[in-house]
CSV table of C-alpha atoms in Angstrom, one decimal:
chain,number,residue,atom,x,y,z
A,1,ARG,CA,71.7,-27.9,-39.4
A,2,ALA,CA,72.5,-25.9,-36.2
A,3,LEU,CA,71.0,-24.5,-33.1
A,4,VAL,CA,70.8,-20.7,-32.5
A,5,ASP,CA,71.8,-19.4,-29.0
A,6,LEU,CA,68.9,-16.9,-28.8
A,7,ASP,CA,70.4,-14.9,-25.9
A,8,ARG,CA,73.8,-14.5,-27.6
A,9,ALA,CA,72.1,-13.8,-30.9
A,10,GLY,CA,69.9,-11.1,-29.3
A,11,ARG,CA,72.9,-9.4,-27.6
A,12,ALA,CA,75.0,-9.6,-30.8
A,13,LEU,CA,72.2,-7.9,-32.7
A,14,GLY,CA,71.7,-5.2,-30.1
A,15,LEU,CA,68.2,-6.5,-29.2
A,16,GLN,CA,66.7,-6.6,-25.8
A,17,THR,CA,66.2,-10.3,-25.0
A,18,GLY,CA,65.1,-10.3,-21.3
A,19,PRO,CA,64.4,-13.2,-18.9
A,20,ALA,CA,62.2,-15.1,-21.4
A,21,PHE,CA,65.4,-16.3,-23.2
A,22,SER,CA,66.9,-17.8,-20.1
A,23,SER,CA,65.2,-21.2,-20.3
A,24,MET,CA,62.5,-23.0,-22.3
A,25,LEU,CA,60.2,-22.9,-19.3
A,26,ALA,CA,60.7,-19.1,-19.0
A,27,LEU,CA,60.0,-18.7,-22.7
A,28,ILE,CA,56.7,-20.7,-22.4
A,29,GLU,CA,55.7,-18.8,-19.2
A,30,ALA,CA,56.3,-15.5,-21.0
A,31,GLY,CA,53.5,-16.2,-23.5
A,32,PRO,CA,52.9,-15.3,-27.2
A,33,ALA,CA,54.8,-12.0,-27.0
A,34,ALA,CA,58.0,-13.9,-26.2
A,35,LEU,CA,57.5,-16.2,-29.1
A,36,ASP,CA,57.1,-13.2,-31.4
A,37,GLN,CA,60.4,-11.9,-30.0
A,38,VAL,CA,62.0,-15.3,-30.8
A,39,ARG,CA,60.8,-15.1,-34.4
A,40,ALA,CA,62.1,-11.5,-34.7
A,41,THR,CA,65.5,-12.5,-33.3
A,42,LEU,CA,65.8,-15.5,-35.7
A,43,GLU,CA,64.8,-13.3,-38.7
A,44,ALA,CA,67.4,-10.7,-37.8
A,45,GLU,CA,70.0,-13.4,-37.1
A,46,ASP,CA,69.3,-15.1,-40.5
A,47,ALA,CA,69.7,-11.8,-42.3
A,48,GLU,CA,72.9,-10.6,-40.5
A,49,HIS,CA,74.6,-13.9,-39.5
A,50,PRO,CA,76.5,-12.7,-36.4
A,51,ASP,CA,79.4,-14.9,-35.4
A,52,ALA,CA,79.4,-17.5,-32.7
A,53,VAL,CA,75.6,-17.8,-32.1
A,54,ARG,CA,75.0,-21.0,-34.1
A,55,VAL,CA,76.0,-24.4,-32.8
A,56,PRO,CA,76.2,-27.3,-35.2
A,57,LEU,CA,74.0,-30.2,-34.1
A,58,ASP,CA,77.0,-32.6,-34.0
A,59,GLN,CA,78.6,-30.3,-31.3
A,60,VAL,CA,75.6,-30.0,-29.1
A,61,ARG,CA,75.5,-31.7,-25.6
A,62,TRP,CA,71.8,-32.4,-25.3
A,63,ALA,CA,69.7,-31.6,-22.3
A,64,PRO,CA,65.9,-32.3,-21.9
A,65,PRO,CA,64.1,-29.6,-23.8
A,66,LEU,CA,62.0,-29.0,-20.6
A,67,VAL,CA,61.9,-30.0,-17.0
A,68,PRO,CA,58.1,-29.7,-16.7
A,69,PRO,CA,56.4,-28.4,-13.5
A,70,ARG,CA,54.0,-31.4,-13.8
A,71,MET,CA,53.6,-34.4,-16.0
A,72,LEU,CA,50.3,-36.2,-16.9
A,73,CYS,CA,50.5,-39.6,-18.7
A,74,PHE,CA,47.4,-40.7,-20.6
A,75,SER,CA,46.8,-43.8,-22.6
A,76,VAL,CA,44.4,-43.4,-25.5
A,77,TYR,CA,45.4,-45.9,-28.2
A,78,GLU,CA,43.0,-48.8,-28.4
A,79,GLN,CA,45.3,-50.9,-30.6
A,80,HIS,CA,48.2,-50.7,-28.1
A,81,MET,CA,45.9,-51.5,-25.1
A,82,LYS,CA,44.4,-54.5,-26.8
A,83,GLN,CA,47.7,-55.9,-28.0
A,84,ALA,CA,49.4,-55.3,-24.6
A,85,PHE,CA,46.5,-57.0,-22.8
A,86,GLU,CA,46.8,-60.0,-25.1
A,87,SER,CA,50.5,-60.2,-24.4
A,88,VAL,CA,49.9,-60.1,-20.6
A,89,LEU,CA,47.3,-62.9,-20.9
A,90,LYS,CA,49.8,-65.0,-22.9
A,91,MET,CA,52.4,-64.5,-20.1
A,92,LYS,CA,50.0,-65.4,-17.3
A,93,ALA,CA,47.6,-67.9,-18.9
A,94,GLY,CA,49.4,-69.2,-21.9
A,95,ARG,CA,48.9,-68.9,-25.6
A,96,GLY,CA,46.2,-71.5,-25.8
A,97,VAL,CA,43.9,-69.9,-23.3
A,98,THR,CA,44.5,-66.5,-24.8
A,99,GLY,CA,43.8,-67.8,-28.3
A,100,MET,CA,40.5,-69.3,-27.1
A,101,LEU,CA,39.4,-66.1,-25.4
A,102,LYS,CA,40.3,-64.1,-28.4
A,103,GLY,CA,38.4,-66.5,-30.7
A,104,LEU,CA,35.3,-66.2,-28.5
A,105,GLY,CA,35.5,-62.4,-28.7
A,106,MET,CA,36.1,-62.1,-25.0
A,107,ILE,CA,39.2,-59.9,-25.1
A,108,LYS,CA,37.6,-56.4,-25.0
A,109,MET,CA,38.5,-53.0,-23.7
A,110,PRO,CA,36.5,-51.9,-20.7
A,111,LYS,CA,33.8,-49.4,-21.4
A,112,ARG,CA,35.5,-46.8,-19.2
A,113,PHE,CA,38.3,-46.7,-21.7
A,114,TYR,CA,35.9,-45.2,-24.3
A,115,ALA,CA,34.1,-42.9,-21.8
A,116,ARG,CA,37.0,-40.7,-21.0
A,117,PRO,CA,40.8,-40.7,-21.3
A,118,LEU,CA,42.5,-42.0,-18.1
A,119,TYR,CA,45.9,-40.8,-16.8
A,120,TYR,CA,48.3,-41.0,-14.0
A,121,LYS,CA,50.7,-38.3,-12.7
A,122,GLY,CA,54.2,-39.1,-13.8
A,123,ASN,CA,57.5,-38.1,-12.2
A,124,ASN,CA,58.3,-34.7,-13.7
A,125,LEU,CA,61.9,-34.9,-12.3
A,126,SER,CA,62.9,-38.1,-14.0
A,127,VAL,CA,63.3,-36.7,-17.5
A,128,SER,CA,66.3,-37.6,-19.7
A,129,ALA,CA,67.4,-36.1,-23.0
A,130,HIS,CA,68.0,-37.0,-26.6
A,131,GLU,CA,71.3,-39.0,-26.8
A,132,GLY,CA,71.0,-39.6,-23.1
A,133,GLN,CA,71.3,-42.7,-21.0
A,134,VAL,CA,68.4,-44.4,-19.4
A,135,LEU,CA,69.4,-46.2,-16.2
A,136,TRP,CA,68.1,-49.8,-15.9
A,137,PRO,CA,66.4,-50.3,-12.5
A,138,ARG,CA,68.0,-53.1,-10.6
A,139,TRP,CA,64.6,-54.8,-9.9
A,140,THR,CA,63.4,-55.3,-13.5
A,141,GLU,CA,64.2,-57.9,-16.2
A,142,GLN,CA,61.6,-56.6,-18.6
A,143,LEU,CA,62.5,-53.0,-19.4
A,144,ASP,CA,60.4,-51.7,-22.3
A,145,TYR,CA,60.0,-48.6,-24.5
A,146,GLU,CA,56.9,-46.6,-25.3
A,147,MET,CA,56.6,-44.5,-28.5
A,148,GLU,CA,54.5,-41.5,-27.7
A,149,LEU,CA,53.7,-38.0,-28.8
A,150,GLY,CA,54.3,-35.5,-26.0
A,151,VAL,CA,52.3,-32.3,-25.7
A,152,VAL,CA,53.5,-29.2,-23.9
A,153,ILE,CA,51.0,-26.8,-22.4
A,154,GLY,CA,51.5,-23.0,-23.0
A,155,ARG,CA,48.8,-21.3,-20.8
A,156,HIS,CA,47.2,-21.4,-17.4
A,157,GLY,CA,43.8,-23.0,-17.5
A,158,LYS,CA,41.0,-24.6,-15.5
A,159,ASN,CA,37.7,-26.2,-16.6
A,160,VAL,CA,38.8,-25.8,-20.2
A,161,SER,CA,36.3,-27.0,-22.8
A,162,ALA,CA,37.4,-29.4,-25.6
A,163,ASN,CA,36.4,-26.7,-28.1
A,164,ASP,CA,39.0,-24.3,-26.7
A,165,ALA,CA,41.6,-26.7,-25.5
A,166,MET,CA,44.0,-26.6,-28.5
A,167,ASP,CA,44.6,-22.9,-27.8
A,168,TYR,CA,46.4,-24.0,-24.6
A,169,VAL,CA,49.0,-26.1,-26.5
A,170,PHE,CA,52.5,-24.6,-26.8
A,171,GLY,CA,54.0,-27.4,-28.8
A,172,TYR,CA,55.0,-31.1,-29.3
A,173,THR,CA,57.9,-33.4,-28.8
A,174,CYS,CA,58.9,-37.0,-29.0
A,175,PHE,CA,58.4,-39.0,-25.8
A,176,ASN,CA,59.6,-42.4,-24.7
A,177,ASP,CA,58.0,-43.6,-21.4
A,178,PHE,CA,60.4,-46.4,-20.4
A,179,SER,CA,58.5,-49.0,-18.4
A,180,ALA,CA,59.4,-52.0,-16.2
A,181,ARG,CA,56.7,-54.5,-17.3
A,182,ASP,CA,57.4,-57.2,-14.7
A,183,LYS,CA,57.1,-54.6,-11.9
A,184,MET,CA,53.9,-53.2,-13.4
A,185,MET,CA,52.3,-56.7,-13.5
A,186,GLN,CA,53.1,-57.0,-9.8
A,187,GLU,CA,51.6,-53.6,-9.0
A,188,VAL,CA,48.5,-53.1,-11.1
A,189,PRO,CA,46.4,-56.4,-10.7
A,190,TRP,CA,46.4,-56.4,-6.9
A,191,GLY,CA,44.0,-53.5,-6.3
A,192,GLY,CA,46.5,-50.8,-7.0
A,193,VAL,CA,45.4,-47.5,-8.6
A,194,GLY,CA,47.9,-47.8,-11.4
A,195,PRO,CA,51.6,-48.2,-12.1
A,196,VAL,CA,54.0,-47.2,-9.3
A,197,LYS,CA,57.6,-48.1,-9.6
A,198,GLY,CA,57.0,-49.7,-13.0
A,199,LYS,CA,56.8,-46.2,-14.4
A,200,ASP,CA,58.7,-44.3,-11.7
A,201,PHE,CA,62.5,-44.4,-11.8
A,202,ASP,CA,65.3,-42.0,-12.6
A,203,THR,CA,65.8,-41.1,-16.3
A,204,GLY,CA,62.7,-43.1,-17.3
A,205,ASN,CA,60.9,-40.3,-19.1
A,206,ALA,CA,62.9,-39.5,-22.2
A,207,MET,CA,61.9,-36.5,-24.3
A,208,GLY,CA,63.2,-34.4,-27.1
A,209,PRO,CA,65.2,-33.6,-29.0
A,210,TRP,CA,63.3,-30.3,-29.0
A,211,ILE,CA,59.8,-28.9,-28.8
A,212,VAL,CA,58.2,-28.0,-32.1
A,213,THR,CA,55.7,-25.1,-31.6
A,214,ARG,CA,52.0,-25.7,-32.4
A,215,ASP,CA,52.0,-23.6,-35.5
A,216,GLU,CA,54.5,-25.9,-37.2
A,217,ILE,CA,52.2,-28.9,-36.8
A,218,PRO,CA,48.7,-28.0,-38.2
A,219,ASP,CA,47.3,-31.6,-37.7
A,220,PRO,CA,48.7,-33.5,-34.7
A,221,TYR,CA,46.4,-36.4,-35.5
A,222,ASP,CA,48.2,-37.3,-38.8
A,223,LEU,CA,51.8,-37.9,-37.9
A,224,ARG,CA,53.7,-41.0,-38.8
A,225,MET,CA,55.6,-42.7,-36.0
A,226,GLN,CA,58.4,-45.3,-35.9
A,227,VAL,CA,60.4,-46.9,-33.1
A,228,ARG,CA,63.7,-48.7,-33.7
A,229,VAL,CA,66.0,-50.7,-31.5
A,230,ASN,CA,69.6,-50.9,-32.5
A,231,GLY,CA,68.5,-49.7,-36.0
A,232,GLU,CA,65.9,-52.5,-36.4
A,233,VAL,CA,62.3,-51.2,-36.9
A,234,ARG,CA,60.2,-52.6,-34.1
A,235,GLY,CA,57.0,-50.8,-34.8
A,236,GLN,CA,55.2,-48.2,-37.0
A,237,SER,CA,52.1,-46.3,-36.3
A,238,SER,CA,50.3,-43.0,-36.5
A,239,THR,CA,48.8,-40.5,-34.2
A,240,SER,CA,45.6,-41.0,-36.1
A,241,GLY,CA,45.0,-44.0,-33.8
A,242,MET,CA,44.0,-41.9,-30.8
A,243,THR,CA,40.7,-42.9,-29.3
A,244,HIS,CA,40.5,-39.6,-27.5
A,245,PRO,CA,41.9,-36.4,-29.0
A,246,ILE,CA,44.4,-34.1,-27.3
A,247,SER,CA,41.6,-31.6,-26.7
A,248,ARG,CA,39.6,-34.1,-24.7
A,249,MET,CA,42.8,-34.9,-22.6
A,250,ILE,CA,43.2,-31.3,-21.7
A,251,GLU,CA,39.5,-31.0,-20.9
A,252,VAL,CA,39.8,-33.9,-18.4
A,253,ALA,CA,43.1,-32.7,-17.0
A,254,THR,CA,41.6,-29.3,-16.2
A,255,ASP,CA,38.4,-30.5,-14.7
A,256,GLU,CA,38.4,-28.6,-11.4
A,257,GLU,CA,42.2,-28.5,-11.5
A,258,ARG,CA,44.6,-25.9,-13.0
A,259,ILE,CA,47.1,-26.7,-15.7
A,260,VAL,CA,50.2,-24.4,-15.9
A,261,PRO,CA,52.6,-23.3,-18.6
A,262,GLY,CA,55.2,-26.0,-19.3
A,263,GLU,CA,53.0,-28.8,-18.1
A,264,PHE,CA,53.7,-32.0,-20.0
A,265,ILE,CA,51.1,-34.4,-21.3
A,266,GLY,CA,52.1,-37.9,-22.6
A,267,THR,CA,49.4,-39.1,-25.0
A,268,GLY,CA,50.2,-42.8,-24.4
A,269,ALA,CA,51.9,-45.5,-26.4
A,270,ALA,CA,50.8,-45.8,-30.0
A,271,GLY,CA,49.8,-49.1,-31.4
A,272,ASN,CA,52.9,-51.3,-32.2
A,273,GLY,CA,54.8,-48.8,-30.1
A,274,CYS,CA,56.0,-51.1,-27.3
A,275,GLY,CA,57.9,-54.3,-26.8
A,276,ILE,CA,55.1,-55.7,-24.6
A,277,GLU,CA,52.8,-55.9,-27.6
A,278,PHE,CA,55.2,-58.5,-29.2
A,279,LEU,CA,56.8,-59.8,-26.1
A,280,ARG,CA,60.2,-58.4,-27.1
A,281,PHE,CA,61.9,-56.5,-24.3
A,282,LEU,CA,65.1,-54.5,-24.1
A,283,ALA,CA,68.6,-55.6,-23.2
A,284,PRO,CA,71.4,-53.5,-21.6
A,285,GLY,CA,73.2,-51.5,-24.2
A,286,ASP,CA,70.2,-51.2,-26.5
A,287,VAL,CA,69.8,-47.9,-28.4
A,288,VAL,CA,66.1,-46.9,-28.8
A,289,GLU,CA,65.0,-44.4,-31.3
A,290,VAL,CA,61.5,-42.8,-31.4
A,291,GLU,CA,60.8,-40.9,-34.6
A,292,ILE,CA,57.7,-38.7,-35.2
A,293,GLU,CA,57.0,-37.0,-38.5
A,294,ARG,CA,57.5,-33.2,-38.4
A,295,ILE,CA,59.3,-33.4,-35.0
A,296,GLY,CA,62.4,-35.6,-35.3
A,297,VAL,CA,64.2,-38.5,-33.7
A,298,LEU,CA,64.7,-39.1,-29.9
A,299,ARG,CA,67.5,-41.4,-29.3
A,300,SER,CA,68.2,-43.1,-25.9
A,301,THR,CA,70.7,-45.8,-24.7
A,302,VAL,CA,69.7,-48.2,-22.0
A,303,VAL,CA,72.5,-48.6,-19.5
A,304,ARG,CA,72.7,-51.2,-16.6
A,305,ALA,CA,74.9,-50.2,-13.7
A,306,ALA,CA,77.6,-52.7,-12.7
């Protein structure tokens, strides 16, 4: 398997590549015509095999597939939210109280979770790449992973209906929203509007290894997912567990606000996709892999500075 340098391939084949081949964001902003040009270039390259335009994957130095102009982070998996809430109760009130409340049927999601998907705006500049390092913040002892499907927007839009929303999707990628759980528990219960530093630190938004275009994934709600730490399977799930579909997320995101090409939507941690659900957090040096069917494997190493 190899990557094709589109710009070099186009020039080697005598094709006009243009600015759309200068970056992933430029390609997305250039629209469907640019994707058609990519396909034509790949078909010509496949037929003629010009030298020095393919790079074997084991020789690639990875970068994030995209530095998005904006990042929205939703949370739409009921199973994850319930399991994470139970774990937080165990940490704060003990297993006995939590078991009693669960037995009485008192651990429930708030109605607003089902009414509409909720999100916060993430740090679009804190992205890290496949095979990259995630820097452990000095103020956390409970660093965690989040196995997520990432969605990349391909068009400008505002007040987009759910019926039309999927036409605005450019593609999909693996996403790992590293989170400092102890910091989040300090921030959220005290009247805050959501996670602040618990989700906001350099390199904490890992994505990749690449973006798979929408036409390659006919059903984004039927993708198997798995997260591993140091090769050990920590959780398995499926995108079928979304309470709200991607189309509804886009509808909410565009309500009186414009989305732009290259904008990134994290769909939230899938059930069984986080350490908090099982009270198993990361340690310095851990290697975390998020694998999503039809997309690939995103691998990150957690590093603590001396």
